[in-house]
mmCIF file of C-alpha atoms and ligand atoms in Angstrom:
data_model
loop_
_atom_site.group_PDB
_atom_site.id
_atom_site.type_symbol
_atom_site.label_atom_id
_atom_site.label_comp_id
_atom_site.label_asym_id
_atom_site.label_seq_id
_atom_site.Cartn_x
_atom_site.Cartn_y
_atom_site.Cartn_z
ATOM 1 C CA UNK A 1393 7.851 48.269 -68.952
ATOM 2 C CA UNK A 1394 4.922 46.134 -68.354
ATOM 3 C CA UNK A 1395 3.137 44.856 -65.041
ATOM 4 C CA UNK A 1396 1.614 41.406 -65.822
ATOM 5 C CA UNK A 1397 -0.711 39.172 -63.795
ATOM 6 C CA UNK A 1398 -1.003 35.498 -64.430
ATOM 7 C CA UNK A 1399 -4.573 34.131 -63.445
ATOM 8 C CA UNK A 1400 -5.424 30.437 -63.935
ATOM 9 C CA UNK A 1401 -6.231 27.362 -61.942
ATOM 10 C CA UNK A 1402 -3.394 25.404 -60.087
ATOM 11 C CA UNK A 1403 -1.348 23.414 -62.740
ATOM 12 C CA UNK A 1404 -2.427 25.474 -65.508
ATOM 13 C CA UNK A 1405 1.414 26.362 -66.319
ATOM 14 C CA UNK A 1406 1.701 29.801 -64.746
ATOM 15 C CA UNK A 1407 4.867 29.232 -63.010
ATOM 16 C CA UNK A 1408 6.495 27.459 -65.949
ATOM 17 C CA UNK A 1409 5.611 30.426 -68.461
ATOM 18 C CA UNK A 1410 6.195 33.205 -65.611
ATOM 19 C CA UNK A 1411 9.840 31.854 -65.418
ATOM 20 C CA UNK A 1412 10.342 31.991 -69.280
ATOM 21 C CA UNK A 1413 8.616 35.458 -69.556
ATOM 22 C CA UNK A 1414 10.817 36.728 -66.617
ATOM 23 C CA UNK A 1415 13.916 35.954 -68.311
ATOM 24 C CA UNK A 1416 12.545 37.170 -71.839
ATOM 25 C CA UNK A 1417 11.431 40.485 -70.329
ATOM 26 C CA UNK A 1418 14.330 40.728 -67.680
ATOM 27 C CA UNK A 1419 11.735 41.408 -64.963
ATOM 28 C CA UNK A 1420 11.014 39.355 -61.716
ATOM 29 C CA UNK A 1421 8.418 37.094 -60.932
ATOM 30 C CA UNK A 1422 6.445 37.550 -57.750
ATOM 31 C CA UNK A 1423 4.893 34.215 -57.040
ATOM 32 C CA UNK A 1424 3.014 34.368 -53.510
ATOM 33 C CA UNK A 1425 2.963 30.470 -53.426
ATOM 34 C CA UNK A 1426 6.817 30.315 -53.740
ATOM 35 C CA UNK A 1427 7.387 32.978 -51.259
ATOM 36 C CA UNK A 1428 4.766 31.265 -48.636
ATOM 37 C CA UNK A 1429 6.496 27.731 -49.233
ATOM 38 C CA UNK A 1430 9.941 29.515 -48.409
ATOM 39 C CA UNK A 1431 8.485 30.994 -45.362
ATOM 40 C CA UNK A 1432 7.181 27.593 -44.137
ATOM 41 C CA UNK A 1433 10.387 25.875 -44.990
ATOM 42 C CA UNK A 1434 12.183 28.657 -42.708
ATOM 43 C CA UNK A 1435 9.497 28.119 -40.032
ATOM 44 C CA UNK A 1436 9.109 32.040 -39.770
ATOM 45 C CA UNK A 1437 5.943 33.717 -38.220
ATOM 46 C CA UNK A 1438 4.528 34.184 -41.567
ATOM 47 C CA UNK A 1439 5.291 30.539 -42.475
ATOM 48 C CA UNK A 1440 3.814 29.117 -39.206
ATOM 49 C CA UNK A 1441 0.385 31.286 -39.956
ATOM 50 C CA UNK A 1442 0.200 29.872 -43.453
ATOM 51 C CA UNK A 1443 0.948 26.303 -43.021
ATOM 52 C CA UNK A 1444 -2.243 25.068 -42.107
ATOM 53 C CA UNK A 1445 -4.108 26.802 -45.117
ATOM 54 C CA UNK A 1446 -1.765 25.582 -47.578
ATOM 55 C CA UNK A 1447 -1.819 22.196 -46.147
ATOM 56 C CA UNK A 1448 -5.597 22.192 -46.624
ATOM 57 C CA UNK A 1449 -5.520 23.880 -50.053
ATOM 58 C CA UNK A 1450 -7.166 26.980 -48.757
ATOM 59 C CA UNK A 1451 -6.260 30.598 -49.269
ATOM 60 C CA UNK A 1452 -3.811 32.137 -46.883
ATOM 61 C CA UNK A 1453 -5.475 35.199 -45.241
ATOM 62 C CA UNK A 1454 -5.305 38.249 -47.334
ATOM 63 C CA UNK A 1455 -3.441 40.566 -44.800
ATOM 64 C CA UNK A 1456 -0.469 37.979 -45.128
ATOM 65 C CA UNK A 1457 -0.232 37.879 -49.016
ATOM 66 C CA UNK A 1458 -1.207 41.375 -49.269
ATOM 67 C CA UNK A 1459 1.759 42.190 -47.135
ATOM 68 C CA UNK A 1460 4.105 39.892 -49.055
ATOM 69 C CA UNK A 1461 3.102 41.825 -52.367
ATOM 70 C CA UNK A 1462 3.417 45.400 -50.901
ATOM 71 C CA UNK A 1463 6.849 44.912 -49.630
ATOM 72 C CA UNK A 1464 7.894 43.244 -52.760
ATOM 73 C CA UNK A 1465 6.767 45.502 -55.396
ATOM 74 C CA UNK A 1466 8.390 48.672 -54.088
ATOM 75 C CA UNK A 1467 11.825 46.919 -54.343
ATOM 76 C CA UNK A 1468 14.419 48.343 -57.185
ATOM 77 C CA UNK A 1469 14.275 45.176 -59.453
ATOM 78 C CA UNK A 1470 10.443 45.609 -59.803
ATOM 79 C CA UNK A 1471 10.424 49.196 -61.177
ATOM 80 C CA UNK A 1472 10.988 48.108 -64.797
ATOM 81 C CA UNK A 1473 7.854 45.801 -64.375
ATOM 82 C CA UNK A 1474 6.930 42.602 -62.729
ATOM 83 C CA UNK A 1475 5.086 39.306 -63.197
ATOM 84 C CA UNK A 1476 2.411 38.509 -60.342
ATOM 85 C CA UNK A 1477 1.889 34.772 -60.243
ATOM 86 C CA UNK A 1478 -0.749 33.497 -58.019
ATOM 87 C CA UNK A 1479 -1.939 37.019 -56.773
ATOM 88 C CA UNK A 1480 -4.606 38.287 -56.517
ATOM 89 C CA UNK A 1481 -6.717 35.176 -55.825
ATOM 90 C CA UNK A 1482 -9.984 36.650 -54.531
ATOM 91 C CA UNK A 1483 -11.803 40.177 -55.242
ATOM 92 C CA UNK A 1484 -10.500 41.663 -51.927
ATOM 93 C CA UNK A 1485 -6.916 41.021 -52.964
ATOM 94 C CA UNK A 1486 -7.718 42.461 -56.546
ATOM 95 C CA UNK A 1487 -9.239 45.525 -55.126
ATOM 96 C CA UNK A 1488 -6.335 46.067 -52.559
ATOM 97 C CA UNK A 1489 -3.844 45.525 -55.422
ATOM 98 C CA UNK A 1490 -5.658 48.389 -57.636
ATOM 99 C CA UNK A 1491 -5.327 50.754 -54.658
ATOM 100 C CA UNK A 1492 -1.752 49.865 -53.867
ATOM 101 C CA UNK A 1493 -0.566 50.343 -57.514
ATOM 102 C CA UNK A 1494 -2.660 53.682 -57.757
ATOM 103 C CA UNK A 1495 -0.817 55.071 -54.809
ATOM 104 C CA UNK A 1496 2.512 54.096 -56.483
ATOM 105 C CA UNK A 1497 1.294 55.404 -59.811
ATOM 106 C CA UNK A 1498 1.805 52.106 -61.372
ATOM 107 C CA UNK A 1499 -0.748 49.916 -63.366
ATOM 108 C CA UNK A 1500 -1.345 46.486 -64.716
ATOM 109 C CA UNK A 1501 -0.716 46.223 -68.466
ATOM 110 C CA UNK A 1502 -2.298 42.766 -69.057
ATOM 111 C CA UNK A 1503 -3.843 39.920 -67.240
ATOM 112 C CA UNK A 1504 -3.191 36.600 -68.994
ATOM 113 C CA UNK A 1505 -6.006 33.908 -68.152
ATOM 114 C CA UNK A 1506 -4.541 30.471 -68.514
ATOM 115 C CA UNK A 1507 -7.381 28.210 -69.713
ATOM 116 C CA UNK A 1508 -6.991 24.415 -69.106
ATOM 117 C CA UNK A 1509 -9.626 21.721 -68.581
ATOM 118 C CA UNK A 1510 -9.929 20.073 -65.211
ATOM 119 C CA UNK A 1511 -8.801 16.428 -66.362
ATOM 120 C CA UNK A 1512 -5.512 17.824 -67.687
ATOM 121 C CA UNK A 1513 -4.769 20.008 -64.550
ATOM 122 C CA UNK A 1514 -5.296 17.041 -62.335
ATOM 123 C CA UNK A 1515 -2.574 14.963 -64.418
ATOM 124 C CA UNK A 1516 -0.309 17.866 -64.604
ATOM 125 C CA UNK A 1517 -0.381 18.517 -60.654
ATOM 126 C CA UNK A 1518 -0.065 14.758 -60.120
ATOM 127 C CA UNK A 1519 3.167 14.599 -62.407
ATOM 128 C CA UNK A 1520 4.551 17.921 -61.173
ATOM 129 C CA UNK A 1521 8.133 17.885 -59.484
ATOM 130 C CA UNK A 1522 10.994 20.215 -59.173
ATOM 131 C CA UNK A 1523 14.522 20.720 -58.802
ATOM 132 C CA UNK A 1524 15.551 21.052 -55.032
ATOM 133 C CA UNK A 1525 18.248 23.087 -55.889
ATOM 134 C CA UNK A 1526 17.064 25.777 -58.435
ATOM 135 C CA UNK A 1527 13.388 25.105 -58.438
ATOM 136 C CA UNK A 1528 13.008 24.413 -62.275
ATOM 137 C CA UNK A 1529 9.742 22.560 -62.708
ATOM 138 C CA UNK A 1530 9.270 19.117 -64.405
ATOM 139 C CA UNK A 1531 6.535 16.723 -64.992
ATOM 140 C CA UNK A 1532 6.362 12.809 -64.971
ATOM 141 C CA UNK A 1533 3.871 12.844 -68.180
ATOM 142 C CA UNK A 1534 4.739 16.101 -70.043
ATOM 143 C CA UNK A 1535 8.406 17.423 -69.237
ATOM 144 C CA UNK A 1536 11.065 15.037 -67.918
ATOM 145 C CA UNK A 1537 14.600 16.515 -67.503
ATOM 146 C CA UNK A 1538 16.750 15.884 -70.580
ATOM 147 C CA UNK A 1539 18.980 13.507 -68.912
ATOM 148 C CA UNK A 1540 17.051 11.300 -66.577
ATOM 149 C CA UNK A 1541 17.646 12.324 -62.831
ATOM 150 C CA UNK A 1542 19.666 15.611 -63.711
ATOM 151 C CA UNK A 1543 18.248 19.037 -63.646
ATOM 152 C CA UNK A 1544 18.556 20.887 -67.127
ATOM 153 C CA UNK A 1545 18.970 24.100 -65.550
ATOM 154 C CA UNK A 1546 21.644 23.518 -62.841
ATOM 155 C CA UNK A 1547 22.859 19.983 -63.069
ATOM 156 C CA UNK A 1548 21.595 18.775 -59.614
ATOM 157 C CA UNK A 1549 20.355 15.475 -59.035
ATOM 158 C CA UNK A 1550 17.993 16.238 -56.170
ATOM 159 C CA UNK A 1551 14.315 16.830 -56.976
ATOM 160 C CA UNK A 1552 11.186 17.200 -54.718
ATOM 161 C CA UNK A 1553 7.423 17.208 -55.024
ATOM 162 C CA UNK A 1554 5.118 19.877 -53.284
ATOM 163 C CA UNK A 1555 3.334 18.722 -50.143
ATOM 164 C CA UNK A 1556 0.115 20.265 -51.614
ATOM 165 C CA UNK A 1557 0.047 18.322 -54.730
ATOM 166 C CA UNK A 1558 -1.848 15.270 -53.164
ATOM 167 C CA UNK A 1559 -5.288 14.305 -54.409
ATOM 168 C CA UNK A 1560 -7.458 15.740 -51.468
ATOM 169 C CA UNK A 1561 -5.544 19.168 -51.290
ATOM 170 C CA UNK A 1562 -5.805 19.396 -55.086
ATOM 171 C CA UNK A 1563 -9.696 19.046 -54.973
ATOM 172 C CA UNK A 1564 -9.778 21.783 -52.521
ATOM 173 C CA UNK A 1565 -7.464 23.999 -54.465
ATOM 174 C CA UNK A 1566 -9.476 23.511 -57.520
ATOM 175 C CA UNK A 1567 -12.711 24.137 -55.553
ATOM 176 C CA UNK A 1568 -11.143 27.446 -54.036
ATOM 177 C CA UNK A 1569 -10.135 28.421 -57.512
ATOM 178 C CA UNK A 1570 -13.803 28.228 -58.718
ATOM 179 C CA UNK A 1571 -15.383 29.668 -55.583
ATOM 180 C CA UNK A 1572 -12.955 32.614 -55.042
ATOM 181 C CA UNK A 1573 -10.643 33.088 -58.013
ATOM 182 C CA UNK A 1574 -12.303 32.697 -61.307
ATOM 183 C CA UNK A 1575 -14.564 35.927 -60.590
ATOM 184 C CA UNK A 1576 -11.587 37.966 -61.312
ATOM 185 C CA UNK A 1577 -11.771 36.881 -64.786
ATOM 186 C CA UNK A 1578 -14.897 39.205 -65.196
ATOM 187 C CA UNK A 1579 -13.337 41.874 -63.064
ATOM 188 C CA UNK A 1580 -10.181 42.131 -65.516
ATOM 189 C CA UNK A 1581 -12.381 41.667 -68.627
ATOM 190 C CA UNK A 1582 -14.573 44.696 -67.473
ATOM 191 C CA UNK A 1583 -11.101 46.577 -67.231
ATOM 192 C CA UNK A 1584 -10.406 45.492 -70.686
ATOM 193 C CA UNK A 1585 -7.034 43.911 -69.392
ATOM 194 C CA UNK A 1586 -7.839 40.213 -70.088
ATOM 195 C CA UNK A 1587 -6.051 38.184 -72.559
ATOM 196 C CA UNK A 1588 -7.179 34.522 -72.827
ATOM 197 C CA UNK A 1589 -4.370 31.970 -73.201
ATOM 198 C CA UNK A 1590 -5.254 28.404 -74.523
ATOM 199 C CA UNK A 1591 -2.857 27.020 -71.965
ATOM 200 C CA UNK A 1592 -3.570 23.425 -73.090
ATOM 201 C CA UNK A 1593 -0.898 23.842 -76.028
ATOM 202 C CA UNK A 1594 2.634 22.713 -75.650
ATOM 203 C CA UNK A 1595 4.982 24.886 -73.302
ATOM 204 C CA UNK A 1596 6.707 26.644 -76.441
ATOM 205 C CA UNK A 1597 3.368 27.590 -78.159
ATOM 206 C CA UNK A 1598 1.840 28.966 -74.993
ATOM 207 C CA UNK A 1599 4.973 31.071 -74.560
ATOM 208 C CA UNK A 1600 4.881 32.245 -78.117
ATOM 209 C CA UNK A 1601 1.202 33.470 -77.527
ATOM 210 C CA UNK A 1602 2.395 35.499 -74.363
ATOM 211 C CA UNK A 1603 5.352 37.225 -76.316
ATOM 212 C CA UNK A 1604 3.016 38.108 -79.311
ATOM 213 C CA UNK A 1605 0.523 39.726 -76.910
ATOM 214 C CA UNK A 1606 3.314 41.476 -74.798
ATOM 215 C CA UNK A 1607 4.741 43.089 -77.919
ATOM 216 C CA UNK A 1608 1.326 44.166 -79.222
ATOM 217 C CA UNK A 1609 0.671 45.751 -75.860
ATOM 218 C CA UNK A 1610 4.120 47.340 -75.663
ATOM 219 C CA UNK A 1611 3.817 48.769 -79.254
ATOM 220 C CA UNK A 1612 0.635 50.424 -78.408
ATOM 221 C CA UNK A 1613 1.862 51.782 -75.467
ATOM 222 C CA UNK A 1614 5.095 53.412 -76.997
HETATM 223 P P1 ADP B 2318 1.000 26.420 -61.886
HETATM 224 O O1 ADP B 2318 2.098 27.337 -61.622
HETATM 225 O O2 ADP B 2318 -0.117 27.077 -62.730
HETATM 226 O O3 ADP B 2318 0.346 25.764 -60.883
HETATM 227 P P2 ADP B 2318 3.206 24.833 -63.334
HETATM 228 O O4 ADP B 2318 3.671 25.778 -64.206
HETATM 229 O O5 ADP B 2318 3.638 24.476 -61.971
HETATM 230 O O6 ADP B 2318 1.572 25.308 -62.890
HETATM 231 O O7 ADP B 2318 2.859 23.707 -64.102
HETATM 232 C C1 ADP B 2318 2.173 22.378 -63.598
HETATM 233 C C2 ADP B 2318 2.724 21.073 -64.225
HETATM 234 O O8 ADP B 2318 2.461 20.963 -65.576
HETATM 235 C C3 ADP B 2318 4.266 21.170 -64.126
HETATM 236 O O9 ADP B 2318 4.707 19.974 -63.764
HETATM 237 C C4 ADP B 2318 4.736 21.617 -65.431
HETATM 238 O O10 ADP B 2318 5.949 20.844 -65.974
HETATM 239 C C5 ADP B 2318 3.658 21.046 -66.397
HETATM 240 N N1 ADP B 2318 3.263 21.932 -67.421
HETATM 241 C C6 ADP B 2318 3.288 23.295 -67.419
HETATM 242 N N2 ADP B 2318 2.850 23.847 -68.613
HETATM 243 C C7 ADP B 2318 2.694 22.625 -69.596
HETATM 244 C C8 ADP B 2318 2.052 22.490 -70.728
HETATM 245 N N3 ADP B 2318 2.013 23.515 -71.618
HETATM 246 N N4 ADP B 2318 2.124 21.291 -71.379
HETATM 247 C C9 ADP B 2318 2.202 20.216 -70.529
HETATM 248 N N5 ADP B 2318 2.692 20.233 -69.207
HETATM 249 C C10 ADP B 2318 2.932 21.520 -68.684
HETATM 250 P P1 AMP B 2319 0.439 28.119 -55.664
HETATM 251 O O1 AMP B 2319 1.815 28.081 -55.564
HETATM 252 O O2 AMP B 2319 0.144 29.322 -56.388
HETATM 253 O O3 AMP B 2319 -0.177 27.009 -56.014
HETATM 254 O O4 AMP B 2319 -0.013 28.382 -54.051
HETATM 255 C C1 AMP B 2319 0.115 27.483 -53.086
HETATM 256 C C2 AMP B 2319 -0.642 27.836 -51.907
HETATM 257 O O5 AMP B 2319 -0.346 29.109 -51.445
HETATM 258 C C3 AMP B 2319 -2.242 28.055 -52.393
HETATM 259 O O6 AMP B 2319 -3.032 26.815 -52.163
HETATM 260 C C4 AMP B 2319 -2.603 29.013 -51.182
HETATM 261 O O7 AMP B 2319 -2.711 28.070 -49.822
HETATM 262 C C5 AMP B 2319 -1.287 29.823 -50.924
HETATM 263 N N1 AMP B 2319 -1.514 31.066 -51.703
HETATM 264 C C6 AMP B 2319 -0.668 31.429 -52.788
HETATM 265 N N2 AMP B 2319 -0.976 32.499 -53.164
HETATM 266 C C7 AMP B 2319 -2.068 33.053 -52.567
HETATM 267 C C8 AMP B 2319 -2.900 34.185 -52.468
HETATM 268 N N3 AMP B 2319 -2.660 35.107 -53.379
HETATM 269 N N4 AMP B 2319 -3.823 34.233 -51.645
HETATM 270 C C9 AMP B 2319 -4.008 33.351 -50.781
HETATM 271 N N5 AMP B 2319 -3.391 32.027 -50.438
HETATM 272 C C10 AMP B 2319 -2.286 31.921 -51.475
#
């Protein structure tokens, strides 16, 4: 049983690794970005509120994302652990999360900090696309489907790119990361929860690092 946070700039590989770690540990990933994109697609109240922030690459107001997390982590499938991908993203969200977890008698076991240089991030984001049906993430430069035009995971031939993966939004998303999110590195370092990940490595190598770290933590807490 472990609750994990994935911290890192956009494009650092959090979603890719979260999907793999979730399968390995049989725990769910909670990606606030994913939830928000679904709400926008549905045209829900949350989606309508969030859309302009996401389009500009800014942060959606804390009340909205905190509400998403609050509802999600009490659900049955989260009771054996969960991976938070893209939350918290600023100091207020981190403090609120701590209070929320304390009230539920839960705690974070590790915060993986994905480290990648900006030039690589931009290339990863520019090349990112995903399966429209199952959401599997690919890359024009780094990770094409094994059979061209066919999803490895579900066989679909429908793919899409994210609306916010364009040049101007990406610049703002990276700025927001530096201005608001990167200070969480120090916050979790002080709590002795931070584990740095050299996310420039290949997908399997990064994954191996995550698995090693999780097994060390799990054996310590047994
Ligand atoms: P994040 O969730 O942090 O925004 P993603 O997991 O969506 O990042 O990855 C961004 C892009 O980079 C995707 O197109 C993905 O296929 C690709 N990618 C992820 N990890 C790696 C890696 N280790 N090496 C090369 N490309 C990667
Ligand atoms: P992501 O999928 O993590 O790259 O997030 C996509 C977009 O969703 C971000 O650029 C934000 O606009 C919004 N978002 C996701 N998570 C959060 C969060 N924790 N706080 C505020 N906005 C968020």
